[in-house]
CSV table of C-alpha atoms and ligand atoms in Angstrom, one decimal:
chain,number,residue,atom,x,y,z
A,1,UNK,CA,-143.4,-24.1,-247.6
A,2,UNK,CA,-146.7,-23.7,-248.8
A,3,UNK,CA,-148.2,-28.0,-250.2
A,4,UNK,CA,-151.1,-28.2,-248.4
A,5,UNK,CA,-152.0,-24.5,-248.3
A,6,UNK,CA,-155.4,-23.3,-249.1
A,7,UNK,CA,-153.5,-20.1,-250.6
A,8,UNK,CA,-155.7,-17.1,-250.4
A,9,UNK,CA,-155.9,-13.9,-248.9
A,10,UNK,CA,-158.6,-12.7,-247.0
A,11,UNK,CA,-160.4,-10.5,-249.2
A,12,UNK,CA,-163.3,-9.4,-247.0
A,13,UNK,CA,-160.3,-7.9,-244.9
A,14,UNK,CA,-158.7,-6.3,-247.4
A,15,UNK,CA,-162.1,-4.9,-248.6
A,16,UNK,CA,-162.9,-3.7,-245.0
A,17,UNK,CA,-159.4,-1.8,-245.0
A,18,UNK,CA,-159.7,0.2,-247.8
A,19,UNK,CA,-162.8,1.6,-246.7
A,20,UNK,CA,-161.0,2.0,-243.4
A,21,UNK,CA,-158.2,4.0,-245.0
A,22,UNK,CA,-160.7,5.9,-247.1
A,23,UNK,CA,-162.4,7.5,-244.2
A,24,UNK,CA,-159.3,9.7,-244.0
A,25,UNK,CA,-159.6,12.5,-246.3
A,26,UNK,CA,-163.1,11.4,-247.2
A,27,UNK,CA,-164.5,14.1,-249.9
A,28,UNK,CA,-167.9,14.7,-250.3
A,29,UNK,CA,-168.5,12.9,-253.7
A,30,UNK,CA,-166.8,9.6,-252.0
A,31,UNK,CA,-163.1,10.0,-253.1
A,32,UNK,CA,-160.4,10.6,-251.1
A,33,UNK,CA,-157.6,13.8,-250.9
A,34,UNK,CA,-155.1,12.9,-249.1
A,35,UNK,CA,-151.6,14.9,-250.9
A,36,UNK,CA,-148.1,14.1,-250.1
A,37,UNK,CA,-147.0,14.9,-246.9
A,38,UNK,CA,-150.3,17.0,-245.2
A,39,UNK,CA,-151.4,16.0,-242.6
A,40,UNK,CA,-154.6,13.5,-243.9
A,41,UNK,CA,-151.4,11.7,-245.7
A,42,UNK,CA,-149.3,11.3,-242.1
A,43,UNK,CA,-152.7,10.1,-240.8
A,44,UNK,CA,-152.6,7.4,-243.5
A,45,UNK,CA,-149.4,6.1,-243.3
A,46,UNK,CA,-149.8,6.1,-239.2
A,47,UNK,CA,-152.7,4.2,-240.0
A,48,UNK,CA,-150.8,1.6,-242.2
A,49,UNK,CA,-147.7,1.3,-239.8
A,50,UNK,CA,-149.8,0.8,-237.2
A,51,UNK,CA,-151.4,-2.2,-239.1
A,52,UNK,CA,-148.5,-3.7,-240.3
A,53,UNK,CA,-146.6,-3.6,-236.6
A,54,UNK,CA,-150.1,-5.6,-235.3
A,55,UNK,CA,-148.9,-7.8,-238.4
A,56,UNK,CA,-145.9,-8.5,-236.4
A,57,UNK,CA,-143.9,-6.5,-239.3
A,58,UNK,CA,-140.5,-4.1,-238.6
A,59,UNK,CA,-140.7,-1.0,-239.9
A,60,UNK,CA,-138.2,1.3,-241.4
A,61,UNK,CA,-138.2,4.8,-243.4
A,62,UNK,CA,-135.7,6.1,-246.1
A,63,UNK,CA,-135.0,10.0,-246.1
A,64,UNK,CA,-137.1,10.4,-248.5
A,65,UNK,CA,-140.3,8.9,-246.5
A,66,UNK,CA,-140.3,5.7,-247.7
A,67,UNK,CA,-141.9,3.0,-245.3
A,68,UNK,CA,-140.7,-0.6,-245.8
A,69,UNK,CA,-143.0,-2.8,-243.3
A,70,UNK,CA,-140.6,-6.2,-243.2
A,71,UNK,CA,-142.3,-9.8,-242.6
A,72,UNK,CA,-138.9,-11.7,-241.5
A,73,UNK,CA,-138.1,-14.9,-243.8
A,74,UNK,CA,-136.3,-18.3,-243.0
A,75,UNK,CA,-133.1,-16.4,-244.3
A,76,UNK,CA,-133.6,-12.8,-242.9
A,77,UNK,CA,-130.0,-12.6,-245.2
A,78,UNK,CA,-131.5,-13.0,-248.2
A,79,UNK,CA,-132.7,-9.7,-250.5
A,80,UNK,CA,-136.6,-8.9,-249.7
A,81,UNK,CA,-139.4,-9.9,-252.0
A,82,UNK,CA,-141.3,-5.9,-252.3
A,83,UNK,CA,-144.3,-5.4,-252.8
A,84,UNK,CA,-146.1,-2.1,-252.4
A,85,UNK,CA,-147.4,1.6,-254.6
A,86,UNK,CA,-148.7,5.1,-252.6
A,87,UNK,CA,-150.5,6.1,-250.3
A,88,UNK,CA,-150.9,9.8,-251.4
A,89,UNK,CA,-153.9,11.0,-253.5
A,90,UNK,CA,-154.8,13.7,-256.4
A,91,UNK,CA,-156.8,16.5,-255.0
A,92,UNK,CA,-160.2,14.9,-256.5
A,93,UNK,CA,-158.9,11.2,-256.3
A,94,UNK,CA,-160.4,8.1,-255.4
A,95,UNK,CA,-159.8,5.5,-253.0
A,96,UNK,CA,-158.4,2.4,-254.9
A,97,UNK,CA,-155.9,4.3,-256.8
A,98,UNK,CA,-152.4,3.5,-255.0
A,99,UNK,CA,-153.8,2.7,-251.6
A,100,UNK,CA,-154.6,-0.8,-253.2
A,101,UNK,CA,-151.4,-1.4,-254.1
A,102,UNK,CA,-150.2,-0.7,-250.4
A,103,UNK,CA,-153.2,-2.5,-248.7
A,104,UNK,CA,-153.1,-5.4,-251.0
A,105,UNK,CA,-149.3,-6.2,-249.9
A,106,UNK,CA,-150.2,-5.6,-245.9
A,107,UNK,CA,-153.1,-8.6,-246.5
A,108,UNK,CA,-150.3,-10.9,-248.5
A,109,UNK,CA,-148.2,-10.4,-245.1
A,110,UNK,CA,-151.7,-11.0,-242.7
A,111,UNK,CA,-152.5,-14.1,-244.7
A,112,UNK,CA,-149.5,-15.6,-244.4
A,113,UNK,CA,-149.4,-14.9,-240.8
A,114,UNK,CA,-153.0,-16.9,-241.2
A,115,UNK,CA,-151.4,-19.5,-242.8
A,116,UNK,CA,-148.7,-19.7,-240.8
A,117,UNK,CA,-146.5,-19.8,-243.6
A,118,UNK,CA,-142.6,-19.0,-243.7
A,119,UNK,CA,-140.8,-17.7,-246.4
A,120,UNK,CA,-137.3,-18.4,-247.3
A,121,UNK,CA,-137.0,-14.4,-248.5
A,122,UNK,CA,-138.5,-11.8,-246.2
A,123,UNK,CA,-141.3,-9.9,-248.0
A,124,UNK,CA,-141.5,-5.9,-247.6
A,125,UNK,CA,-144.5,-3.4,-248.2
A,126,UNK,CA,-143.7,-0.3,-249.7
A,127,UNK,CA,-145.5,3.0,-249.3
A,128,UNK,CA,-143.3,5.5,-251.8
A,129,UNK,CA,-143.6,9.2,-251.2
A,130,UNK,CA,-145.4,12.1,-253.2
A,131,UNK,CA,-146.3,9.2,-256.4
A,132,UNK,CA,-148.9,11.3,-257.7
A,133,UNK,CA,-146.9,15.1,-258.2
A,134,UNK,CA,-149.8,16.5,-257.7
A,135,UNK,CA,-148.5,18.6,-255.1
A,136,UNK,CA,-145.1,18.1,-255.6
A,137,UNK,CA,-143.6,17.8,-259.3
A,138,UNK,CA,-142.6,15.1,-260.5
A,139,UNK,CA,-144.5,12.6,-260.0
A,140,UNK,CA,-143.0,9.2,-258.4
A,141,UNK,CA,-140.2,10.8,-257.3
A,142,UNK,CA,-139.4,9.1,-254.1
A,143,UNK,CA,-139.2,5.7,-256.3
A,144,UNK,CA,-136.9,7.5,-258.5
A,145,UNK,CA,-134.5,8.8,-255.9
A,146,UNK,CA,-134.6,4.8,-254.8
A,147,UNK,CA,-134.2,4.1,-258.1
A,148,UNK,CA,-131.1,6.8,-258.6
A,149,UNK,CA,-132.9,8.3,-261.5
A,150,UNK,CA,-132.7,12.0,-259.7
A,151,UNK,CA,-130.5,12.5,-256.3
A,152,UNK,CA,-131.5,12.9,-253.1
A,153,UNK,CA,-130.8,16.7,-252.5
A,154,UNK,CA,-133.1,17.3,-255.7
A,155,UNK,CA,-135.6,15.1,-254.3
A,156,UNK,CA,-135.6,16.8,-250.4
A,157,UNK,CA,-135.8,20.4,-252.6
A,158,UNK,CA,-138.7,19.7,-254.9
A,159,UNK,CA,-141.3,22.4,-253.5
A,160,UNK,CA,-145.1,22.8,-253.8
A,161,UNK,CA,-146.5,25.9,-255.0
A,162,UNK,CA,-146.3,27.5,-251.1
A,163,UNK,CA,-142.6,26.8,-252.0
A,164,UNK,CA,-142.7,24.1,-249.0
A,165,UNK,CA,-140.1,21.3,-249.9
A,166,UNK,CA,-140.0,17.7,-249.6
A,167,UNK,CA,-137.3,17.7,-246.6
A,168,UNK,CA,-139.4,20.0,-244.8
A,169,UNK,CA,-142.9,18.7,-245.3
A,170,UNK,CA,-141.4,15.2,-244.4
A,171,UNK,CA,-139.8,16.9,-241.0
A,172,UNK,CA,-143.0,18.5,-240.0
A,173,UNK,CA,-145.0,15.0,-240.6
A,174,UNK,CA,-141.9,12.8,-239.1
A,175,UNK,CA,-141.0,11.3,-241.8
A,176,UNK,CA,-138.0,12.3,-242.5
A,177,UNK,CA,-136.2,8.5,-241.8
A,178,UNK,CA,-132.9,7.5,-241.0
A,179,UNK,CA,-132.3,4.9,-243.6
A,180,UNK,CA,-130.4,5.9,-246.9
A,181,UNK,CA,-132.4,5.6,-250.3
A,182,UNK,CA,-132.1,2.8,-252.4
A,183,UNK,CA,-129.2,1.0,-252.5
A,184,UNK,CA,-130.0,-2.5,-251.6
A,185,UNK,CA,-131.2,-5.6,-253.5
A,186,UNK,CA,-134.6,-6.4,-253.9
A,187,UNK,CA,-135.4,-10.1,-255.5
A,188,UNK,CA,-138.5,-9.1,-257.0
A,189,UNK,CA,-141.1,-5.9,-257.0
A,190,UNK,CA,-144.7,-6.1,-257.6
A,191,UNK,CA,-147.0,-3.7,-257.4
A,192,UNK,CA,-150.8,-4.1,-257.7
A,193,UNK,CA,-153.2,-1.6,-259.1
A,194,UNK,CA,-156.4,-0.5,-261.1
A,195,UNK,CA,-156.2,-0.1,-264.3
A,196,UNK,CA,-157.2,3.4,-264.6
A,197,UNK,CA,-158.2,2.3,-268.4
A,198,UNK,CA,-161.1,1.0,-269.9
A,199,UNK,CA,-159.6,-1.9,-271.4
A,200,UNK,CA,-159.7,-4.9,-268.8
A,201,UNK,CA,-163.3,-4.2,-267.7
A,202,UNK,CA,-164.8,-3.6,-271.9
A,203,UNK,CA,-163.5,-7.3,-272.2
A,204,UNK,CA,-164.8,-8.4,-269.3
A,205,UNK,CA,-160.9,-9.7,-267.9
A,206,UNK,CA,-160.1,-9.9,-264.5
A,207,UNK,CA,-156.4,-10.1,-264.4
A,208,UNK,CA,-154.0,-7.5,-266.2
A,209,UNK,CA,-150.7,-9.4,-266.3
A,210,UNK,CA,-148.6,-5.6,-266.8
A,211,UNK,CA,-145.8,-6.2,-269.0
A,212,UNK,CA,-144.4,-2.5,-269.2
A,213,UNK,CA,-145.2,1.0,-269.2
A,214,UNK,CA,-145.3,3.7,-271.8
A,215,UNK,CA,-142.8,6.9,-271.7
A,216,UNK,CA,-143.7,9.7,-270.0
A,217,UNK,CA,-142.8,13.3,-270.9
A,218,UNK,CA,-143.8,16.5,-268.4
A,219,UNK,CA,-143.2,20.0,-269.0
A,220,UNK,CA,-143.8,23.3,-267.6
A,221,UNK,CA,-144.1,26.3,-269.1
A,222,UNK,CA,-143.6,30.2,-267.8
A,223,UNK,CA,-145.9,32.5,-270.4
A,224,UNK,CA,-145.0,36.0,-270.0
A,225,UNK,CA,-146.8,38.9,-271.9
A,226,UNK,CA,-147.7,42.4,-270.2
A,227,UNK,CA,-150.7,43.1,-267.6
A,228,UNK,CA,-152.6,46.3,-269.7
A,229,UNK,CA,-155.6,47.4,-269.7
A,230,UNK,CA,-158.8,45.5,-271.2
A,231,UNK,CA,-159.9,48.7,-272.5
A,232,UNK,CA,-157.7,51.4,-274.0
A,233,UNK,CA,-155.6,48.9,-275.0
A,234,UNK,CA,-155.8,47.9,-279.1
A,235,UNK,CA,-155.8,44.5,-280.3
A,236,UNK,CA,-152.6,44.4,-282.1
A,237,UNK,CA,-150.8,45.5,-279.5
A,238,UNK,CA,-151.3,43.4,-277.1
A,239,UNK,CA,-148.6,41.1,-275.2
A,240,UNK,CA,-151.6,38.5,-273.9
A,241,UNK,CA,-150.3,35.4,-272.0
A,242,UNK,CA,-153.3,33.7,-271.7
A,243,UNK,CA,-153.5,33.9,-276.2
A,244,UNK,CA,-150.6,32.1,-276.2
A,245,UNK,CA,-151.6,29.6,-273.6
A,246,UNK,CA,-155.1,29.0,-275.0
A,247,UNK,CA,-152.6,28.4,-278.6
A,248,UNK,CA,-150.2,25.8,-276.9
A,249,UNK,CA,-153.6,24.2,-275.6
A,250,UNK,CA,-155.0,23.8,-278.9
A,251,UNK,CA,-151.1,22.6,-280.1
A,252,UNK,CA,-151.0,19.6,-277.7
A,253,UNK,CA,-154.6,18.6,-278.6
A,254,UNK,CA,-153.8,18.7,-281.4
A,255,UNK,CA,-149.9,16.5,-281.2
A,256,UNK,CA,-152.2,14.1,-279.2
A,257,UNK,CA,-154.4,13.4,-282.0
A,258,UNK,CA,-151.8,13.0,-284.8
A,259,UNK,CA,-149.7,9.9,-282.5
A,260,UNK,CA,-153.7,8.6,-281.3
A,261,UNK,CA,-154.7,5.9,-280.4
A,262,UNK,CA,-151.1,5.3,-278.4
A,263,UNK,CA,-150.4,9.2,-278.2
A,264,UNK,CA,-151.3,10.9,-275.2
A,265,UNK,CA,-151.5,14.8,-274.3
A,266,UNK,CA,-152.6,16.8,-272.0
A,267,UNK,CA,-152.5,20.5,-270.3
A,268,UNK,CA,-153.6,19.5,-266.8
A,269,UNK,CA,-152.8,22.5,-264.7
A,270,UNK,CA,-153.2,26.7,-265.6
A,271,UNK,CA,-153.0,30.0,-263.5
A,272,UNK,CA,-153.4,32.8,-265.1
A,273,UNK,CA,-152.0,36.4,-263.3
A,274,UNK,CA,-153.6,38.8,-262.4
A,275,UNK,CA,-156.4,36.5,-263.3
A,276,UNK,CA,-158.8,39.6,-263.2
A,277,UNK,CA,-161.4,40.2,-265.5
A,278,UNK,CA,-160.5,43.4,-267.3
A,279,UNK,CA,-156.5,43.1,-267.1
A,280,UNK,CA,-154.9,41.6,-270.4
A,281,UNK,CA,-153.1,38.7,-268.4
A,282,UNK,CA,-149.5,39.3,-268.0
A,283,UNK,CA,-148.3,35.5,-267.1
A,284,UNK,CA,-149.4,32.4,-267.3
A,285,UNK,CA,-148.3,29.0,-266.0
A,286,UNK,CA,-149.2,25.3,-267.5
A,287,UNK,CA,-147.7,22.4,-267.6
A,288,UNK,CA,-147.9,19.5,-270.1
A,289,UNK,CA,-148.3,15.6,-270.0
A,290,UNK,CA,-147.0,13.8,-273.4
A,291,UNK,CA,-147.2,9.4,-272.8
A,292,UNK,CA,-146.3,7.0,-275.7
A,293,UNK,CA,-145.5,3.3,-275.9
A,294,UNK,CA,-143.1,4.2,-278.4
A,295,UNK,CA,-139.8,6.1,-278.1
A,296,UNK,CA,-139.6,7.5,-281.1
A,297,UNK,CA,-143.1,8.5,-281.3
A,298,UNK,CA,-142.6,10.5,-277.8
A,299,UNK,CA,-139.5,12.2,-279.5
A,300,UNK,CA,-141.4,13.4,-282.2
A,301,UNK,CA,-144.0,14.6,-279.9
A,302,UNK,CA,-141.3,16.3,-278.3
A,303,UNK,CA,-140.2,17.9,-281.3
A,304,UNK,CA,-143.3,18.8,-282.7
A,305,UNK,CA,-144.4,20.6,-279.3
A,306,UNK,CA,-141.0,22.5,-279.1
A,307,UNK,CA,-141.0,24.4,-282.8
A,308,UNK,CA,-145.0,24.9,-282.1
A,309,UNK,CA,-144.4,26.6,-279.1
A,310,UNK,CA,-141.1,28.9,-280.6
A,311,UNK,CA,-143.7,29.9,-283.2
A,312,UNK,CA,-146.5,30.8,-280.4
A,313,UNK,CA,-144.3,32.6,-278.6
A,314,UNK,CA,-143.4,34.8,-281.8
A,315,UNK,CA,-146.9,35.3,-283.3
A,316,UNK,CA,-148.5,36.0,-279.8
A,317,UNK,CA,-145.5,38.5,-278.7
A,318,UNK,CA,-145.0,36.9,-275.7
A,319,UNK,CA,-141.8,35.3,-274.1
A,320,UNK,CA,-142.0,31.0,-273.4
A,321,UNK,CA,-139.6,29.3,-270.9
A,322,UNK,CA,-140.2,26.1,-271.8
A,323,UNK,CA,-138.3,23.8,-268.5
A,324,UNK,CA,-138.9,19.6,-269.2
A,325,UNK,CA,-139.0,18.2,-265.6
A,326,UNK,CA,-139.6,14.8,-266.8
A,327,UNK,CA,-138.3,12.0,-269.0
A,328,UNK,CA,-139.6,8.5,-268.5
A,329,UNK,CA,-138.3,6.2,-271.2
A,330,UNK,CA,-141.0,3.2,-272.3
A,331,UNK,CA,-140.1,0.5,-269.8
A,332,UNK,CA,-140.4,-3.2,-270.4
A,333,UNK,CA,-140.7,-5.6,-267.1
A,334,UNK,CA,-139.0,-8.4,-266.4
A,335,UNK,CA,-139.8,-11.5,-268.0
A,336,UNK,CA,-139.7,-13.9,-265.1
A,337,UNK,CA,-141.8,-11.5,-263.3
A,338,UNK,CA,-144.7,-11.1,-265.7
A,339,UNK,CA,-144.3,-15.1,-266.3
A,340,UNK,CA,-145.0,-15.3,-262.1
A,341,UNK,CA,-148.2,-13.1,-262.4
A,342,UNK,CA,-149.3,-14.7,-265.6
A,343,UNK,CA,-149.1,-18.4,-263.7
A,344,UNK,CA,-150.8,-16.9,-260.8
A,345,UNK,CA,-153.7,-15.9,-262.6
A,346,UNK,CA,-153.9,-18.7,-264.5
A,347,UNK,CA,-154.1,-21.0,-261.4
A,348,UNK,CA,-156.3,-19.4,-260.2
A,349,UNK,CA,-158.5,-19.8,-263.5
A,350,UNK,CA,-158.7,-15.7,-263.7
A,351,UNK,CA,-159.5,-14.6,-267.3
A,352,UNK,CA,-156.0,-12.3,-268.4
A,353,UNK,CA,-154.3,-10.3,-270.6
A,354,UNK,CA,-151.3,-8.9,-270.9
A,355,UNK,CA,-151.5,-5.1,-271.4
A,356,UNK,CA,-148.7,-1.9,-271.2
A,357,UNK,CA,-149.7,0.3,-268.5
A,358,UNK,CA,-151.4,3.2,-269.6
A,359,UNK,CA,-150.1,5.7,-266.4
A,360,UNK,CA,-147.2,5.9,-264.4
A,361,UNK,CA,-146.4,3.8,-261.2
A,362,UNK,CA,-143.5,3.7,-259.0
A,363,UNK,CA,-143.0,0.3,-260.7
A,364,UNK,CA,-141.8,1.6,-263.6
A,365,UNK,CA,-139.0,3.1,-261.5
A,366,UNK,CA,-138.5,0.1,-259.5
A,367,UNK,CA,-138.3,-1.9,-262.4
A,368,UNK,CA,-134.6,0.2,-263.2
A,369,UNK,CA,-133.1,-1.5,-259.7
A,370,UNK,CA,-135.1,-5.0,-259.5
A,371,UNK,CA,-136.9,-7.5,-261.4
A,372,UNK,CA,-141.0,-6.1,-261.5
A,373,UNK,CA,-143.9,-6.6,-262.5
A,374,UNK,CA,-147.3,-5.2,-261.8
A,375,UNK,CA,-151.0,-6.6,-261.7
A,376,UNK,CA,-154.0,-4.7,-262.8
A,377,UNK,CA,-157.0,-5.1,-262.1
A,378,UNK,CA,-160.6,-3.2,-263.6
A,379,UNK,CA,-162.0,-0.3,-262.5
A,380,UNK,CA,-165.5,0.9,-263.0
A,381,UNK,CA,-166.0,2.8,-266.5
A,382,UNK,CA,-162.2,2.9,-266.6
A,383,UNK,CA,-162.2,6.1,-264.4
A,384,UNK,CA,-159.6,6.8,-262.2
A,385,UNK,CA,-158.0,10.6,-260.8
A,386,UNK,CA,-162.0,11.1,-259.8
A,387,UNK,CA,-163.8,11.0,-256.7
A,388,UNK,CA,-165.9,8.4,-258.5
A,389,UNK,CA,-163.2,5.8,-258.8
A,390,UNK,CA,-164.8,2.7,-258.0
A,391,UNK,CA,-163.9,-1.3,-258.1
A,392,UNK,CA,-166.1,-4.7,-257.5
A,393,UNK,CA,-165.0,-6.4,-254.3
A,394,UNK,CA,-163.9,-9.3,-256.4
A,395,UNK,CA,-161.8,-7.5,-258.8
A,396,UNK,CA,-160.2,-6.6,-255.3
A,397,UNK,CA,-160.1,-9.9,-254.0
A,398,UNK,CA,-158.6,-11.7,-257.2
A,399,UNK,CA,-155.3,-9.0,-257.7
A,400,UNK,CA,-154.5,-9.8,-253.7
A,401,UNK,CA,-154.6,-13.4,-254.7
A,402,UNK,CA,-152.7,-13.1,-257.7
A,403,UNK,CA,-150.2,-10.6,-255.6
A,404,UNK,CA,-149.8,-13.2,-253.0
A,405,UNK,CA,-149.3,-16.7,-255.2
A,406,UNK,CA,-146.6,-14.3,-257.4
A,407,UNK,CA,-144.8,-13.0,-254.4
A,408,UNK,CA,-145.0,-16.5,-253.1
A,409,UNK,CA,-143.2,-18.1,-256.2
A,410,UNK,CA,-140.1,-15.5,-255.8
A,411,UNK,CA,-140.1,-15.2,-252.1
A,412,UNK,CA,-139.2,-19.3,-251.6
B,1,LIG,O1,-149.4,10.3,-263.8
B,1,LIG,C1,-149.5,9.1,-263.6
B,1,LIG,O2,-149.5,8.4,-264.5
B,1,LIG,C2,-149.5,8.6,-262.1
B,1,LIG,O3,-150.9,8.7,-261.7
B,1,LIG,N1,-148.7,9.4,-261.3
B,2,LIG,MN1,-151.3,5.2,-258.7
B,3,LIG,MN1,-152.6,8.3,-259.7
């Protein structure tokens, strides 16, 4: 058990790690690219298995990459208290951003190797594959496969824009495991993370006690118009993709605003064919983001974006597949779970809040399967998906605390 116990982590360690990890796929403005399933990502997760087998943990790996690092418990029977996010960056990412999550959960296992504690549940750390869709879309879909919100054959055939898939990439990295997805019990999930918000560090708290997350709605659209020339060609005439993109740009801005401040949109990615200077462009691609807390809200977004888009398509005489490749319904966490963090950081005498996570996590797929919760913790300026990404050591420090009393609480 744990009387007695001068329960903490050591944060120092944890701290040195990070950095450790973030030497592989360095970038020059001090973030980290490390995307699902290249090589820098294999290096990574070598690099944590190879930790967590010096922590004296079992590993094992799910067809859909998955690592689960096992610290045995008195009752090796008994379902696993997880803890755990991704290893995998954004192109221009940082290097607390999912990494913390996972190096957060491998100092809760070398503490209590420290402490020589035993716990009646064994405790996992989870690194879930390709969180981010950045290269592969969507994002967090190995926690959905776990989570049986998409199959595994569609998650093994989701390709990046080389039209490598997920079954192969995880074969060329060997990582394609054994184990089948999902499936089992888990007593409790938490996953620890920045912010990625403003919010925690503009009131000077500590200790986000994550009670949900908002919906999430992705889209991605196929533009087609006709290549002609930039010259001969008159205005009214014109079949140009990149109109009609720059339109649907200015339409999500412009949904975002109307459902502000909970409303979120965005057009994050564009190519434009032939993407030479005096060729009217013939296709475009883009994709689009729409988050709300609220349900209903998100539907209307929906809607809104939808009959827009019909009527951009007509006015700029150009042709819109519009294909929805996400759908991630507002999800509250589990009470007892939230209550477990929100007593951890109040033993600790951490200043909290509570506070509905602004981006996705595999937590909010995890949270389908188990009872989850997550902790935040501030970054600096709120900025996150940036090489800039930065966090105080003791912001660090007091989320693997709070991680560690939480997972303590469930795991005996
Ligand atoms: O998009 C998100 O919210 C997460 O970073 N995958
Ligand atoms: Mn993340
Ligand atoms: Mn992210």
């Amino acid at each position: 058990m744990t009387e007695g116990h001068n329960l903490t982590i050591n944060g120092d360690r944890l701290w040195d790690s990070l950095m450790e990890m973030a030497k592989i796929g360095a970038t020059e403005k001090g973030g980290n690219c490390r995307l699902a399933l290249t090589d820098l990502d294999r290096e990574g997760r070598d690099l944590f298995v190879r930790w967590c087998e010096e922590a004296g943990c079992t590993i094992r790996v799910d067809k859909m990459g998955n690592i689960f690092a096992r610290r045995p418990g008195r009752n090796d029977d008994l379902p696993p208290v997880m803890t755990g996010s991704h290893l995998d960056t954004q192109p221009t990412g940082g290097r607390f951003d999912g990494v913390y999550g996972v190096l957060a959960g491998l100092e809760v296992v070398r503490s209590l190797n420290d402490m020589n504690i035993e716990t009646e549940h064994p405790i996992e750390v989870a690194v879930w594959t390709n969180e981010e869709g950045s290269r592969f879309a969507p994002s967090m879909i190995s926690s959905a496969v776990f989570a049986g919100v998409y199959d595994l054959d569609y998650g093994l055939a989701c390709a990046d824009a080389d039209g490598k898939t997920i079954g192969e990439e995880l074969e060329r990295i060997g990582y394609a495991g054994p184990d089948e997805v999902g499936n089992r019990e888990i007593k409790a999930f938490f996953e620890t993370h920045i912010e990625q918000g403003p919010i925690l560090e503009n009131e000077d708290i500590t200790i986000g006690v994550v009670t949900g997350a908002q919906g999430q709605k992705w889209y991605e659209l196929d533009i087609q118009g006709q290549e002609s020339h930039a010259g001969p060609t008159p205005m009214p005439v014109r079949k140009d993709a990149l109109l009609a993109a720059a339109r649907v740009v200015e339409l999500v801005n412009q949904v975002g605003l109307a459902h502000a401040p909970d409303g979120c949109a965005t057009v994050g990615m564009l190519n434009v064919h032939p993407n030479s200077r005096n060729v009217i462009p013939g296709h475009v691609f883009m994709t689009i983001d729409f988050r709300h807390p609220d349900p209903t809200q998100l539907a209307t977004m929906d809607q809104t974006m939808r009959g827009a888009v019909a009527e951009i398509a007509e006015r700029s005489q150009v042709e819109i597949e519009l294909k929805q490749i996400m759908d991630l319904e507002p999800l509250p966490f589990d009470e007892a779970c939230v209550a477990s963090v929100q007593k951890a950081a109040d033993d600790l005498s951490f200043s909290s809040r509570r506070i509905v996570s602004g981006a996705g996590h595999d937590a909010c797929n995890i949270a389908r399967v188990a009872p989850t919760s997550m902790i935040f913790i501030p970054c600096i300026d709120g900025i996150s998906h940036n090489e800039v990404e930065d966090a105080k050591p003791e912001w660090i420090h007091a989320g693997g605390n709070v991680l560690l009393r939480a997972m303590l609480e469930r795991a005996n």
